[in-house]
PDB file of C-alpha atoms in Angstrom:
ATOM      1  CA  UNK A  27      95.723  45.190 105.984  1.00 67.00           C
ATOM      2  CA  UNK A  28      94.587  48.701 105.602  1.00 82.00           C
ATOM      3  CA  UNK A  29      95.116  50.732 102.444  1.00 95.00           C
ATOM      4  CA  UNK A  30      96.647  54.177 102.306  1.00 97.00           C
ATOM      5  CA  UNK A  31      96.406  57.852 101.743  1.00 98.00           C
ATOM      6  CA  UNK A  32      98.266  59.208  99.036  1.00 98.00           C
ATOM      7  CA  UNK A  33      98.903  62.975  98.481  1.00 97.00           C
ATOM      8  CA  UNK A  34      99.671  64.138  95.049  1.00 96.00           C
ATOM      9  CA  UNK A  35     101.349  67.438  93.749  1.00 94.00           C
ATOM     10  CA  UNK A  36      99.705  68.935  90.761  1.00 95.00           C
ATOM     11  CA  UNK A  37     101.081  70.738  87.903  1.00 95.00           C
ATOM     12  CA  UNK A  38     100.770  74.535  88.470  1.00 94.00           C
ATOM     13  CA  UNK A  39     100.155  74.942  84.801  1.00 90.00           C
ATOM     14  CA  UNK A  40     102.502  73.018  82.949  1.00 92.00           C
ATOM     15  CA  UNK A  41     101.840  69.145  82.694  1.00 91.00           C
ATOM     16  CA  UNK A  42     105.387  68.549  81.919  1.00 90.00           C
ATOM     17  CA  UNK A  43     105.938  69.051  85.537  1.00 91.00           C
ATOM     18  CA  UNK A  44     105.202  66.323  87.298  1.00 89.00           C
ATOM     19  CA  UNK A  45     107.169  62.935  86.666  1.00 90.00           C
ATOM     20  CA  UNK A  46     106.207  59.490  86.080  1.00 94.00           C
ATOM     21  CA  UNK A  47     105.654  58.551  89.886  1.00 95.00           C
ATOM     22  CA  UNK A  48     102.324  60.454  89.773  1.00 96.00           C
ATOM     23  CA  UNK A  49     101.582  59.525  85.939  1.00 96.00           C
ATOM     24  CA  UNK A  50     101.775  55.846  87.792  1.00 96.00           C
ATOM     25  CA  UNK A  51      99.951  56.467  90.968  1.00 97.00           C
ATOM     26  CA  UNK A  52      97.226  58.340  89.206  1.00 97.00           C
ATOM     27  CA  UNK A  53      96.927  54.574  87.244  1.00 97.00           C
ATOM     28  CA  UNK A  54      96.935  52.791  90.162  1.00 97.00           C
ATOM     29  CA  UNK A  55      94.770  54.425  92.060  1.00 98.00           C
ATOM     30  CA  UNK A  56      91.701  52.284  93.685  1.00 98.00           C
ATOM     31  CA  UNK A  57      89.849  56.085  94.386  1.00 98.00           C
ATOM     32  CA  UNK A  58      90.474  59.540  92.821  1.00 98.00           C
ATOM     33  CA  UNK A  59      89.865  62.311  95.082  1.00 97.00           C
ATOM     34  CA  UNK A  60      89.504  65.616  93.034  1.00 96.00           C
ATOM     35  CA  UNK A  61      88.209  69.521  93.700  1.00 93.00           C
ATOM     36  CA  UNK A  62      86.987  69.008  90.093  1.00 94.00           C
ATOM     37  CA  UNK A  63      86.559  66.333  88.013  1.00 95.00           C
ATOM     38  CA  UNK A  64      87.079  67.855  84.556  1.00 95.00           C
ATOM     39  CA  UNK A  65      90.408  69.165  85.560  1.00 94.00           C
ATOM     40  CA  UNK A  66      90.965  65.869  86.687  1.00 96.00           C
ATOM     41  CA  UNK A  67      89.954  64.295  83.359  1.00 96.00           C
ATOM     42  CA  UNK A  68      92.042  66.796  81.447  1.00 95.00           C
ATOM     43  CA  UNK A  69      95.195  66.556  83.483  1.00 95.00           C
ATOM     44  CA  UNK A  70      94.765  62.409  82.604  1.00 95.00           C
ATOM     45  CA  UNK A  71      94.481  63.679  79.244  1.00 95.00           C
ATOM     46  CA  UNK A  72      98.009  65.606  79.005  1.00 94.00           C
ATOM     47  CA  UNK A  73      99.846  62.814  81.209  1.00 93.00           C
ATOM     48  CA  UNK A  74      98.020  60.473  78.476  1.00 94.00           C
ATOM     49  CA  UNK A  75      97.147  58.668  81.724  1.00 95.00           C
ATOM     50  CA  UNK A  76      94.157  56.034  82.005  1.00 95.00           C
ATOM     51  CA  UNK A  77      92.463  55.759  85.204  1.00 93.00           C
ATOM     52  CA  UNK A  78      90.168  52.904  86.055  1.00 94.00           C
ATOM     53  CA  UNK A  79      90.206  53.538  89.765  1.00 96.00           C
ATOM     54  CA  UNK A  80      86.570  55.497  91.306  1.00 97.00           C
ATOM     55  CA  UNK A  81      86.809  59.045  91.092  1.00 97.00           C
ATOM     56  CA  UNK A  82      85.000  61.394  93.890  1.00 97.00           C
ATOM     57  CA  UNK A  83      85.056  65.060  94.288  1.00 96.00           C
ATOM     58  CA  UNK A  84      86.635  66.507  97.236  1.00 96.00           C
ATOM     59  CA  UNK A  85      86.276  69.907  97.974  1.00 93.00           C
ATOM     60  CA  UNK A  86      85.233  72.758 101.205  1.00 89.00           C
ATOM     61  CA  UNK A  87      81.447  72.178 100.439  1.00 92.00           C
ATOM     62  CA  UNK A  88      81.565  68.172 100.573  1.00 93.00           C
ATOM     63  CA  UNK A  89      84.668  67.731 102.813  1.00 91.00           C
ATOM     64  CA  UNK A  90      82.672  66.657 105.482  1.00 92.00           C
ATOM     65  CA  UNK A  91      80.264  64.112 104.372  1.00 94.00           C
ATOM     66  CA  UNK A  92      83.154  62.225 101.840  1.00 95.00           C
ATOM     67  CA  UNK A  93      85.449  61.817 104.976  1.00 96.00           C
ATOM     68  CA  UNK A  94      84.157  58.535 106.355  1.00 96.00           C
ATOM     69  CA  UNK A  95      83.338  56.985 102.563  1.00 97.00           C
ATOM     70  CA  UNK A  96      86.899  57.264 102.217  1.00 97.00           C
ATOM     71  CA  UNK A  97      88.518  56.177 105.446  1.00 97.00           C
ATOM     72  CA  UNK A  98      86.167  53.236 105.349  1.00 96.00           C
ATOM     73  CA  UNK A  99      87.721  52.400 101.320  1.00 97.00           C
ATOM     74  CA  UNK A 100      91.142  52.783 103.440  1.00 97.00           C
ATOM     75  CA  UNK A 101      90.311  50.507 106.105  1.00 96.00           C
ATOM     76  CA  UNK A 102      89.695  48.216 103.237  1.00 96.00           C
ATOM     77  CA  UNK A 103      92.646  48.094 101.817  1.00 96.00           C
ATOM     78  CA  UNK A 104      92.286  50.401  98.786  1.00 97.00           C
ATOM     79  CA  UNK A 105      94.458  53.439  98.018  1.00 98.00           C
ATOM     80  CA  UNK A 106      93.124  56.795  97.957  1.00 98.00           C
ATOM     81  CA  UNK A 107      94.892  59.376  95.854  1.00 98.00           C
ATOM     82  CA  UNK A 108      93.697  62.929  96.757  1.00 97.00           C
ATOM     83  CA  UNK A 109      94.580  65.512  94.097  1.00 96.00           C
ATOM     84  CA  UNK A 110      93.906  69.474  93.882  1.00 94.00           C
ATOM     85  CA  UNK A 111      93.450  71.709  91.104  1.00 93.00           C
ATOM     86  CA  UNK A 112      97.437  72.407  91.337  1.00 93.00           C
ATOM     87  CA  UNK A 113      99.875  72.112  93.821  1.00 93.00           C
ATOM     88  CA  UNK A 114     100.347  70.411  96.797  1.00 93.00           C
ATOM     89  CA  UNK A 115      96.964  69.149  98.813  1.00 94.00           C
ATOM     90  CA  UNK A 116      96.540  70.635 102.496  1.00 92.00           C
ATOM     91  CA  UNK A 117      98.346  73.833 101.408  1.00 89.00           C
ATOM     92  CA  UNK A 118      95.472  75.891 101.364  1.00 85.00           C
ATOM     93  CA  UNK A 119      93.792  73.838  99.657  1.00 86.00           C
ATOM     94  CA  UNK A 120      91.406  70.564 100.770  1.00 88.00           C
ATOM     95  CA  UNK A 121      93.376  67.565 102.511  1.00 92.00           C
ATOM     96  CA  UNK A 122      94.011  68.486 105.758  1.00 93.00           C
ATOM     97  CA  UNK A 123      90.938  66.953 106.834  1.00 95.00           C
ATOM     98  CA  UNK A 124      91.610  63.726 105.084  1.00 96.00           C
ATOM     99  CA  UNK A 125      95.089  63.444 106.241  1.00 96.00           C
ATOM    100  CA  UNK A 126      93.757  63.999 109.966  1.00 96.00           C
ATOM    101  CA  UNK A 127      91.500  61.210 109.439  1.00 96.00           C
ATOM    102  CA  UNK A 128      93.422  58.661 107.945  1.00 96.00           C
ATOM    103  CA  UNK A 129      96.240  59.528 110.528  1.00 96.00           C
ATOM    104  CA  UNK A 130      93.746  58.800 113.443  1.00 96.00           C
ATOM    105  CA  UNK A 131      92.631  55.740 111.336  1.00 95.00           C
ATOM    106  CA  UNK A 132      95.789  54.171 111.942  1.00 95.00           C
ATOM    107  CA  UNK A 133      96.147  54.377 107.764  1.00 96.00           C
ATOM    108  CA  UNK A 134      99.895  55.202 105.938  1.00 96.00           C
ATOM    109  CA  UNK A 135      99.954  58.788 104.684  1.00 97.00           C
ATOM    110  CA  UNK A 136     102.328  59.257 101.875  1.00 97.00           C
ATOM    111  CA  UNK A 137     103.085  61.686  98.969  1.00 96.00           C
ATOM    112  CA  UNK A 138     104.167  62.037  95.126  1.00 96.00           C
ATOM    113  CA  UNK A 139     105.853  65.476  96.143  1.00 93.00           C
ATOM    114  CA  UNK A 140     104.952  68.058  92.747  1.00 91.00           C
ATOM    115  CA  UNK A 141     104.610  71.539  92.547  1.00 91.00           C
ATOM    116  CA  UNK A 142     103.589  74.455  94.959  1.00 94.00           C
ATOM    117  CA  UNK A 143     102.865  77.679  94.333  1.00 95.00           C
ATOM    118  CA  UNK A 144     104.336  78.832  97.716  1.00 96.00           C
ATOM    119  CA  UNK A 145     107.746  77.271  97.258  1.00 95.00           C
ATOM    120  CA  UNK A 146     107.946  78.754  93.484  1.00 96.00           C
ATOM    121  CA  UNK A 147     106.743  82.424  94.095  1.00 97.00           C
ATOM    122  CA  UNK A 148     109.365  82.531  96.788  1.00 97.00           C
ATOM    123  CA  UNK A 149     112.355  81.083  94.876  1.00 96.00           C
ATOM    124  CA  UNK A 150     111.650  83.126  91.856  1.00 96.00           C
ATOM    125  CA  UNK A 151     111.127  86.488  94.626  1.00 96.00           C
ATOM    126  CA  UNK A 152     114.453  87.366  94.855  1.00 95.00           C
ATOM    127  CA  UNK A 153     114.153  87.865  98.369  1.00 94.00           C
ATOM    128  CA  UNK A 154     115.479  86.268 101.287  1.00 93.00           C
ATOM    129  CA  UNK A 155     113.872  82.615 101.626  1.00 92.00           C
ATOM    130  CA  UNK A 156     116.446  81.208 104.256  1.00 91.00           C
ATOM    131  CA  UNK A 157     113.607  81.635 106.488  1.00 93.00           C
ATOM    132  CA  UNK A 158     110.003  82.258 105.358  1.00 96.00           C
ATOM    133  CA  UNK A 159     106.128  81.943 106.544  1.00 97.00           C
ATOM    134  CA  UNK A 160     103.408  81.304 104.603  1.00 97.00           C
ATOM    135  CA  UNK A 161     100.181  83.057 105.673  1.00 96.00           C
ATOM    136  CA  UNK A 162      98.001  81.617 103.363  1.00 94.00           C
ATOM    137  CA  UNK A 163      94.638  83.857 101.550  1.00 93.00           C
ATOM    138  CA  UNK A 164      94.889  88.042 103.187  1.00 92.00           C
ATOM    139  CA  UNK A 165      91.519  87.970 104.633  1.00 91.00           C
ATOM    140  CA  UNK A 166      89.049  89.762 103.511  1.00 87.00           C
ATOM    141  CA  UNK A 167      87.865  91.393 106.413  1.00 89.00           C
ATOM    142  CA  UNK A 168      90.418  93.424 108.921  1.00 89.00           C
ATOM    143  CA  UNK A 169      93.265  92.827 106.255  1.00 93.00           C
ATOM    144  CA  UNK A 170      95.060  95.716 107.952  1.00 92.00           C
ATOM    145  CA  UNK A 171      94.744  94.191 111.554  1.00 91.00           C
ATOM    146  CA  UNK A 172      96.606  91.318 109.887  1.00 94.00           C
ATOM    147  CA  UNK A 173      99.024  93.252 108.533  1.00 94.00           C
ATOM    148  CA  UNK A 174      99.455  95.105 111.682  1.00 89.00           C
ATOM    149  CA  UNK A 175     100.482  91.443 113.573  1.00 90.00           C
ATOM    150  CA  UNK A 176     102.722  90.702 111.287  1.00 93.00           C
ATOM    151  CA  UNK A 177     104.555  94.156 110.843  1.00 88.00           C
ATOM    152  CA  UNK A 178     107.280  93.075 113.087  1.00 85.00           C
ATOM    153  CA  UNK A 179     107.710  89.467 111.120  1.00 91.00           C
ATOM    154  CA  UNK A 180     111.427  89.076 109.921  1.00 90.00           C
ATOM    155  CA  UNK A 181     110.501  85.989 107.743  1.00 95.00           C
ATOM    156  CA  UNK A 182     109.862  87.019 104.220  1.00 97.00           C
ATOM    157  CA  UNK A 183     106.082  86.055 103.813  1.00 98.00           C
ATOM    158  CA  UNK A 184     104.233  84.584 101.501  1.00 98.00           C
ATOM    159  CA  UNK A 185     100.333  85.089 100.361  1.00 98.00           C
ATOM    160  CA  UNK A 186      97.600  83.647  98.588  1.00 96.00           C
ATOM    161  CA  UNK A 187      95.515  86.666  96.519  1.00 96.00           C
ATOM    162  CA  UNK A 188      92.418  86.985  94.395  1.00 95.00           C
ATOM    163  CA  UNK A 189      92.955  89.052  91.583  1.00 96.00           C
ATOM    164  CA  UNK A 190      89.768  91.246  92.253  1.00 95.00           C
ATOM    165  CA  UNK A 191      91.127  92.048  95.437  1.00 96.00           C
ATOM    166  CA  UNK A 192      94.919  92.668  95.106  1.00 97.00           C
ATOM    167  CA  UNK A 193      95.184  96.372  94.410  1.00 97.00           C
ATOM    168  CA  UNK A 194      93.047  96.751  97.798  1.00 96.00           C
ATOM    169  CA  UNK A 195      95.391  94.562  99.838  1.00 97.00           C
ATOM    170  CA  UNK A 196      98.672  95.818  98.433  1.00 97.00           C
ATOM    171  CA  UNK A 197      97.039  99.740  99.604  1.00 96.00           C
ATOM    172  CA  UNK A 198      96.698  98.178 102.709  1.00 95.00           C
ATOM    173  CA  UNK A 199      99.831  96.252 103.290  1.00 95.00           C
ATOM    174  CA  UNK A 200     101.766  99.583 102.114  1.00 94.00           C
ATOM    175  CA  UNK A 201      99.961 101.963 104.632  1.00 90.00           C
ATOM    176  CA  UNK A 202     100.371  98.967 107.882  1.00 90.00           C
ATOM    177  CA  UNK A 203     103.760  97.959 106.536  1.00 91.00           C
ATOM    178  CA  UNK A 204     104.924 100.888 105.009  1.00 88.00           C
ATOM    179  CA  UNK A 205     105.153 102.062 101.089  1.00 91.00           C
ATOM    180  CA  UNK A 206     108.832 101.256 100.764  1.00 90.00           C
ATOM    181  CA  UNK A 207     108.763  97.828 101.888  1.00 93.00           C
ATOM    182  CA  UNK A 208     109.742  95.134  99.193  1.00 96.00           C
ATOM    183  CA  UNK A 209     107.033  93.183  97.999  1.00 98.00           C
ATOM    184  CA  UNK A 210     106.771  91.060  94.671  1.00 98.00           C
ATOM    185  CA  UNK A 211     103.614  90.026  92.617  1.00 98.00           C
ATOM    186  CA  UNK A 212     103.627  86.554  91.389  1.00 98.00           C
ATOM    187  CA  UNK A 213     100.904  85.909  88.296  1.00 97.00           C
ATOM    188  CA  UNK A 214     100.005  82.790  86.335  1.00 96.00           C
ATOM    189  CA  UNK A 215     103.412  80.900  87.448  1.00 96.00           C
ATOM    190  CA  UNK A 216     104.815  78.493  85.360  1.00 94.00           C
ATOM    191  CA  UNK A 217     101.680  79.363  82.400  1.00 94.00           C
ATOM    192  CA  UNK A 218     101.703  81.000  79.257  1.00 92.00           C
ATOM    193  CA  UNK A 219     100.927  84.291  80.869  1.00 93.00           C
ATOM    194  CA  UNK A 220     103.522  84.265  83.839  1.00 96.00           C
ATOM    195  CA  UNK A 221     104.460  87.550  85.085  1.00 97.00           C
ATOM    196  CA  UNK A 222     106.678  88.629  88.432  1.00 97.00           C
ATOM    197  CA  UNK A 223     106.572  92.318  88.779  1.00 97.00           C
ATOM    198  CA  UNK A 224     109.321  93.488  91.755  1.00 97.00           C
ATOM    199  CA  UNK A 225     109.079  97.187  93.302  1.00 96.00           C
ATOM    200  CA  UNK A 226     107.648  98.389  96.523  1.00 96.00           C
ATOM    201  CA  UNK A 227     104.504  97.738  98.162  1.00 96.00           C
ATOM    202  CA  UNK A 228     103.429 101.370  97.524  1.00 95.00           C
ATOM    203  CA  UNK A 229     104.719 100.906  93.604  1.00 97.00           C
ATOM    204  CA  UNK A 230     102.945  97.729  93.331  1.00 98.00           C
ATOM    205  CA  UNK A 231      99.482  98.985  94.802  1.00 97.00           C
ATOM    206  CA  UNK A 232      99.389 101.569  92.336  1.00 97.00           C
ATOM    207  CA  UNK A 233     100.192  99.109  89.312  1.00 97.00           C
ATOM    208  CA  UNK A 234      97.687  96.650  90.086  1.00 97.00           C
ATOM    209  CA  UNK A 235      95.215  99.227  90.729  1.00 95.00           C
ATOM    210  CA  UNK A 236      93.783  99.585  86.862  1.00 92.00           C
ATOM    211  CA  UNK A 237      93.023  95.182  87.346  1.00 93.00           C
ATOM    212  CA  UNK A 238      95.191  92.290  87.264  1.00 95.00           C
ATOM    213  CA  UNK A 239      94.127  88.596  86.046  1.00 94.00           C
ATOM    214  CA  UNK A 240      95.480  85.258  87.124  1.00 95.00           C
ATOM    215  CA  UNK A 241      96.395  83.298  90.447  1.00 95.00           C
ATOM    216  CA  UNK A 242      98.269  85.669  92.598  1.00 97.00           C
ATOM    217  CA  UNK A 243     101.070  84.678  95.076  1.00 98.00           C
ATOM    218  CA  UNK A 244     102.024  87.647  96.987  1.00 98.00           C
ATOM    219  CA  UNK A 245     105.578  87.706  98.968  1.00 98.00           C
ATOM    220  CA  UNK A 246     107.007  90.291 100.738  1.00 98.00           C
ATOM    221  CA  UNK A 247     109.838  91.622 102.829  1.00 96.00           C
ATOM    222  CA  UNK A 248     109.960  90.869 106.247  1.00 94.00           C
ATOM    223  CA  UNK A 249     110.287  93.591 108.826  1.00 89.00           C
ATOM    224  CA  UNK A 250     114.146  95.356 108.634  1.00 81.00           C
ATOM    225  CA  UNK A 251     116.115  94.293 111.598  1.00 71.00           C
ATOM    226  CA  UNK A 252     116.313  96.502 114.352  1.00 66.00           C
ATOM    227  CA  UNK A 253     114.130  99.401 115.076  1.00 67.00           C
ATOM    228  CA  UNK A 254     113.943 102.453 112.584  1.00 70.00           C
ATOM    229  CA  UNK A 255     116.248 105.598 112.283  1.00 77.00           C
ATOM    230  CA  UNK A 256     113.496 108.330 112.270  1.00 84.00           C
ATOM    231  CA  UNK A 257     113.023 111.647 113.801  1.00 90.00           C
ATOM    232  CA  UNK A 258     110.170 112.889 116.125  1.00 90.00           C
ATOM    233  CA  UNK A 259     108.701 114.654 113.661  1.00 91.00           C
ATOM    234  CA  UNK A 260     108.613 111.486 111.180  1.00 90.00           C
ATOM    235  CA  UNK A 261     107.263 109.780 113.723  1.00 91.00           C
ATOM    236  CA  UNK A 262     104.443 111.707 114.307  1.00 92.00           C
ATOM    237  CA  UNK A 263     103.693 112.030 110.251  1.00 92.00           C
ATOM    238  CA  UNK A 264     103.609 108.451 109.897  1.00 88.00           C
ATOM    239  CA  UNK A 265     101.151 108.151 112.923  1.00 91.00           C
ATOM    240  CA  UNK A 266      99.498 111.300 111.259  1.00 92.00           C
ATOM    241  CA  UNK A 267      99.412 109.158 107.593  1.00 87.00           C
ATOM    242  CA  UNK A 268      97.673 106.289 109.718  1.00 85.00           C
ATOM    243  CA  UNK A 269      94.927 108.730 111.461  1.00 88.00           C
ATOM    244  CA  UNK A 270      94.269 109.531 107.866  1.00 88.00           C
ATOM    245  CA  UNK A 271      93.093 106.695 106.420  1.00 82.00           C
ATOM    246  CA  UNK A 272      90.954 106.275 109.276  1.00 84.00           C
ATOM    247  CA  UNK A 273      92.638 104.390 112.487  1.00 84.00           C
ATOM    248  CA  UNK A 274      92.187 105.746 115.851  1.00 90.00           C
ATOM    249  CA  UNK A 275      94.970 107.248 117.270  1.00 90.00           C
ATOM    250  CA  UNK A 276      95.492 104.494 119.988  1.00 89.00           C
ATOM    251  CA  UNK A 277      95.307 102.003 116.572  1.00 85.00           C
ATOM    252  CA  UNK A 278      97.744 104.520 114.567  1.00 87.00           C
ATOM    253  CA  UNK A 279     100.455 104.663 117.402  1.00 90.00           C
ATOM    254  CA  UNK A 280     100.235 100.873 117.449  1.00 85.00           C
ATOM    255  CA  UNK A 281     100.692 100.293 113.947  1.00 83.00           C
ATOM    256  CA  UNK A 282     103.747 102.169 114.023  1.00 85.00           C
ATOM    257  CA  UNK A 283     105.219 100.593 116.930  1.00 84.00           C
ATOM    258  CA  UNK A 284     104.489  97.761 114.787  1.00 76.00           C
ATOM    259  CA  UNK A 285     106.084  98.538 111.864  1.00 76.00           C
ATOM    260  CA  UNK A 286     109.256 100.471 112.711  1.00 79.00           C
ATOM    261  CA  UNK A 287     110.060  98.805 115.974  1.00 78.00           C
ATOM    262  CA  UNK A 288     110.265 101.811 118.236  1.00 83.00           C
ATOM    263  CA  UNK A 289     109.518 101.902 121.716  1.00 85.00           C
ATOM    264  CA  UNK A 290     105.615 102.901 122.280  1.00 87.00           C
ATOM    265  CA  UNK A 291     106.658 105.662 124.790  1.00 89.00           C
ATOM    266  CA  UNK A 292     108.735 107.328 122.093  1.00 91.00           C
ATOM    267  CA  UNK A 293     105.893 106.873 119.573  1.00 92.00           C
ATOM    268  CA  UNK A 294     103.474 108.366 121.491  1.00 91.00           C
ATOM    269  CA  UNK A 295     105.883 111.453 122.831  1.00 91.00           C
ATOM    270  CA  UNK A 296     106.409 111.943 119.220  1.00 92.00           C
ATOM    271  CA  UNK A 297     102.767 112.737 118.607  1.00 93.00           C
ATOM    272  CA  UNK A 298     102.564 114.478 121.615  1.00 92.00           C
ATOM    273  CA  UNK A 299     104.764 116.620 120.848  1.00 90.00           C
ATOM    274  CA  UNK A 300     103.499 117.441 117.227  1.00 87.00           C
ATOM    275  CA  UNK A 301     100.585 118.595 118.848  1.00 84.00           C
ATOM    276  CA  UNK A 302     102.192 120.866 121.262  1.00 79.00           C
ATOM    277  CA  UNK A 303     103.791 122.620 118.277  1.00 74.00           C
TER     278      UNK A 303
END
């Protein structure tokens, strides 16, 4: 009989939130998979949790080479509980890989369902979360590309930010996406230090731009319904406002086909007719 694959949800700060089912299958576990073992050790610590099952690090740099130590423990009958440094494995975070494997492995996949970061920045938003998408980390390269394919996205959205980098991607989402569009800045949740600031993308960018500290989930607005209400002449400013901070024209005109929703022939007869007058 083959073991299984268990997938744990980790506290996103506070301890206090996870329940007793992980508390147990943390104790139980024949193998501890971890991103890092002394967060591992201290979480045990607050649950007041003893372990006596093998603990193994799990993370993007040894992903690879752990996989078939622990679909062979599997095979064997042993349980392998995978945990991150908070939240949910898989979600942008390690255990996708794993659960692949052990699925292919003919090995039961189950969960202790716990926190996620995605879930809780959304909830706490304030905006819509009937339907939402999560696009995981903004890249770092060609973040206003990405914002450009997903200026006509409904869904409110949901991102994954480093601190470092926020102010930069919150100038860029306002300039692809537009300053006015709602956006909300999720820090530290559920710590000591938790802070949601609300306001506009163009708002936001310039708050964050003297620093922020602290996990970051970003969520914004998706795209108004319908395309926009504006004049030929605000047309061609906001292509204008584009050209500016350094797209091509043929980009510009697409980014605001993208973000208001208006035909490209009456884009581009906008700007063409700017530059007749």
């Amino acid at each position: 009989m083959t073991g299984r694959l268990v997938l744990g949800g980790a506290p996103l700060g506070q301890p206090g939130d996870v329940g007793p089912r992980l508390r147990a299958a943390m104790a139980s576990a024949d193998v501890l998979a971890c991103e890092d073992t002394r967060r591992l050790h201290r979480l045990a610590q607050d649950l007041e949790v003893t372990f006596t099952g093998r603990v193994v690090t799990f993370h993007e740099t040894v992903e690879a080479s752990r996989l078939p130590g622990l679909v062979a423990a599997m095979r064997a009958g042993q349980t392998v509980l995978l945990l991150t440094d908070a939240g949910m494995p898989s979600v942008s975070d390690p255990g996708y890989t794993l659960v692949r494997a052990a699925v292919e492995a003919g090995v039961e996949v189950t969960s202790v369902p716990g926190p996620s970061a995605v879930t809780t920045a959304l909830a706490v938003s304030g905006l819509p979360c009937d339907r939402f998408c999560f696009e995981g980390f903004v890249p770092r390269k060609g973040r206003r590309t990405a914002f450009t394919a997903l200026a006509a996205e409904p869904r409110t959205m949901v991102f994954f930010e480093s601190p470092h980098r926020l102010a930069d991607a919150l100038a860029d989402a306002a300039a692809v996406l537009g300053p006015d569009r709602e956006a909300v800045v999720c820090r530290e949740l559920t710590k000591t230090h938790e802070e949601v600031v609300r306001g506009s993308l163009g708002s936001l960018a310039a708050w964050a731009a003297d620093g922020v500290r602290g996990e970051i989930t970003l969520v914004v607005a998706g795209a108004p319904a319908g395309p926009a209400d504006l004049t030929p002449a605000e047309i061609a400013a906001e292509v204008a406002r584009e050209e500016a901070a350094g797209e091509t024209r043929k980009d510009a005109i697409r980014a605001v086909v993208a973000r208001t929703g208006l035909p490209k022939r009456v884009v581009f007869d906008a700007v063409v007719a700017a530059k007749d007058t």
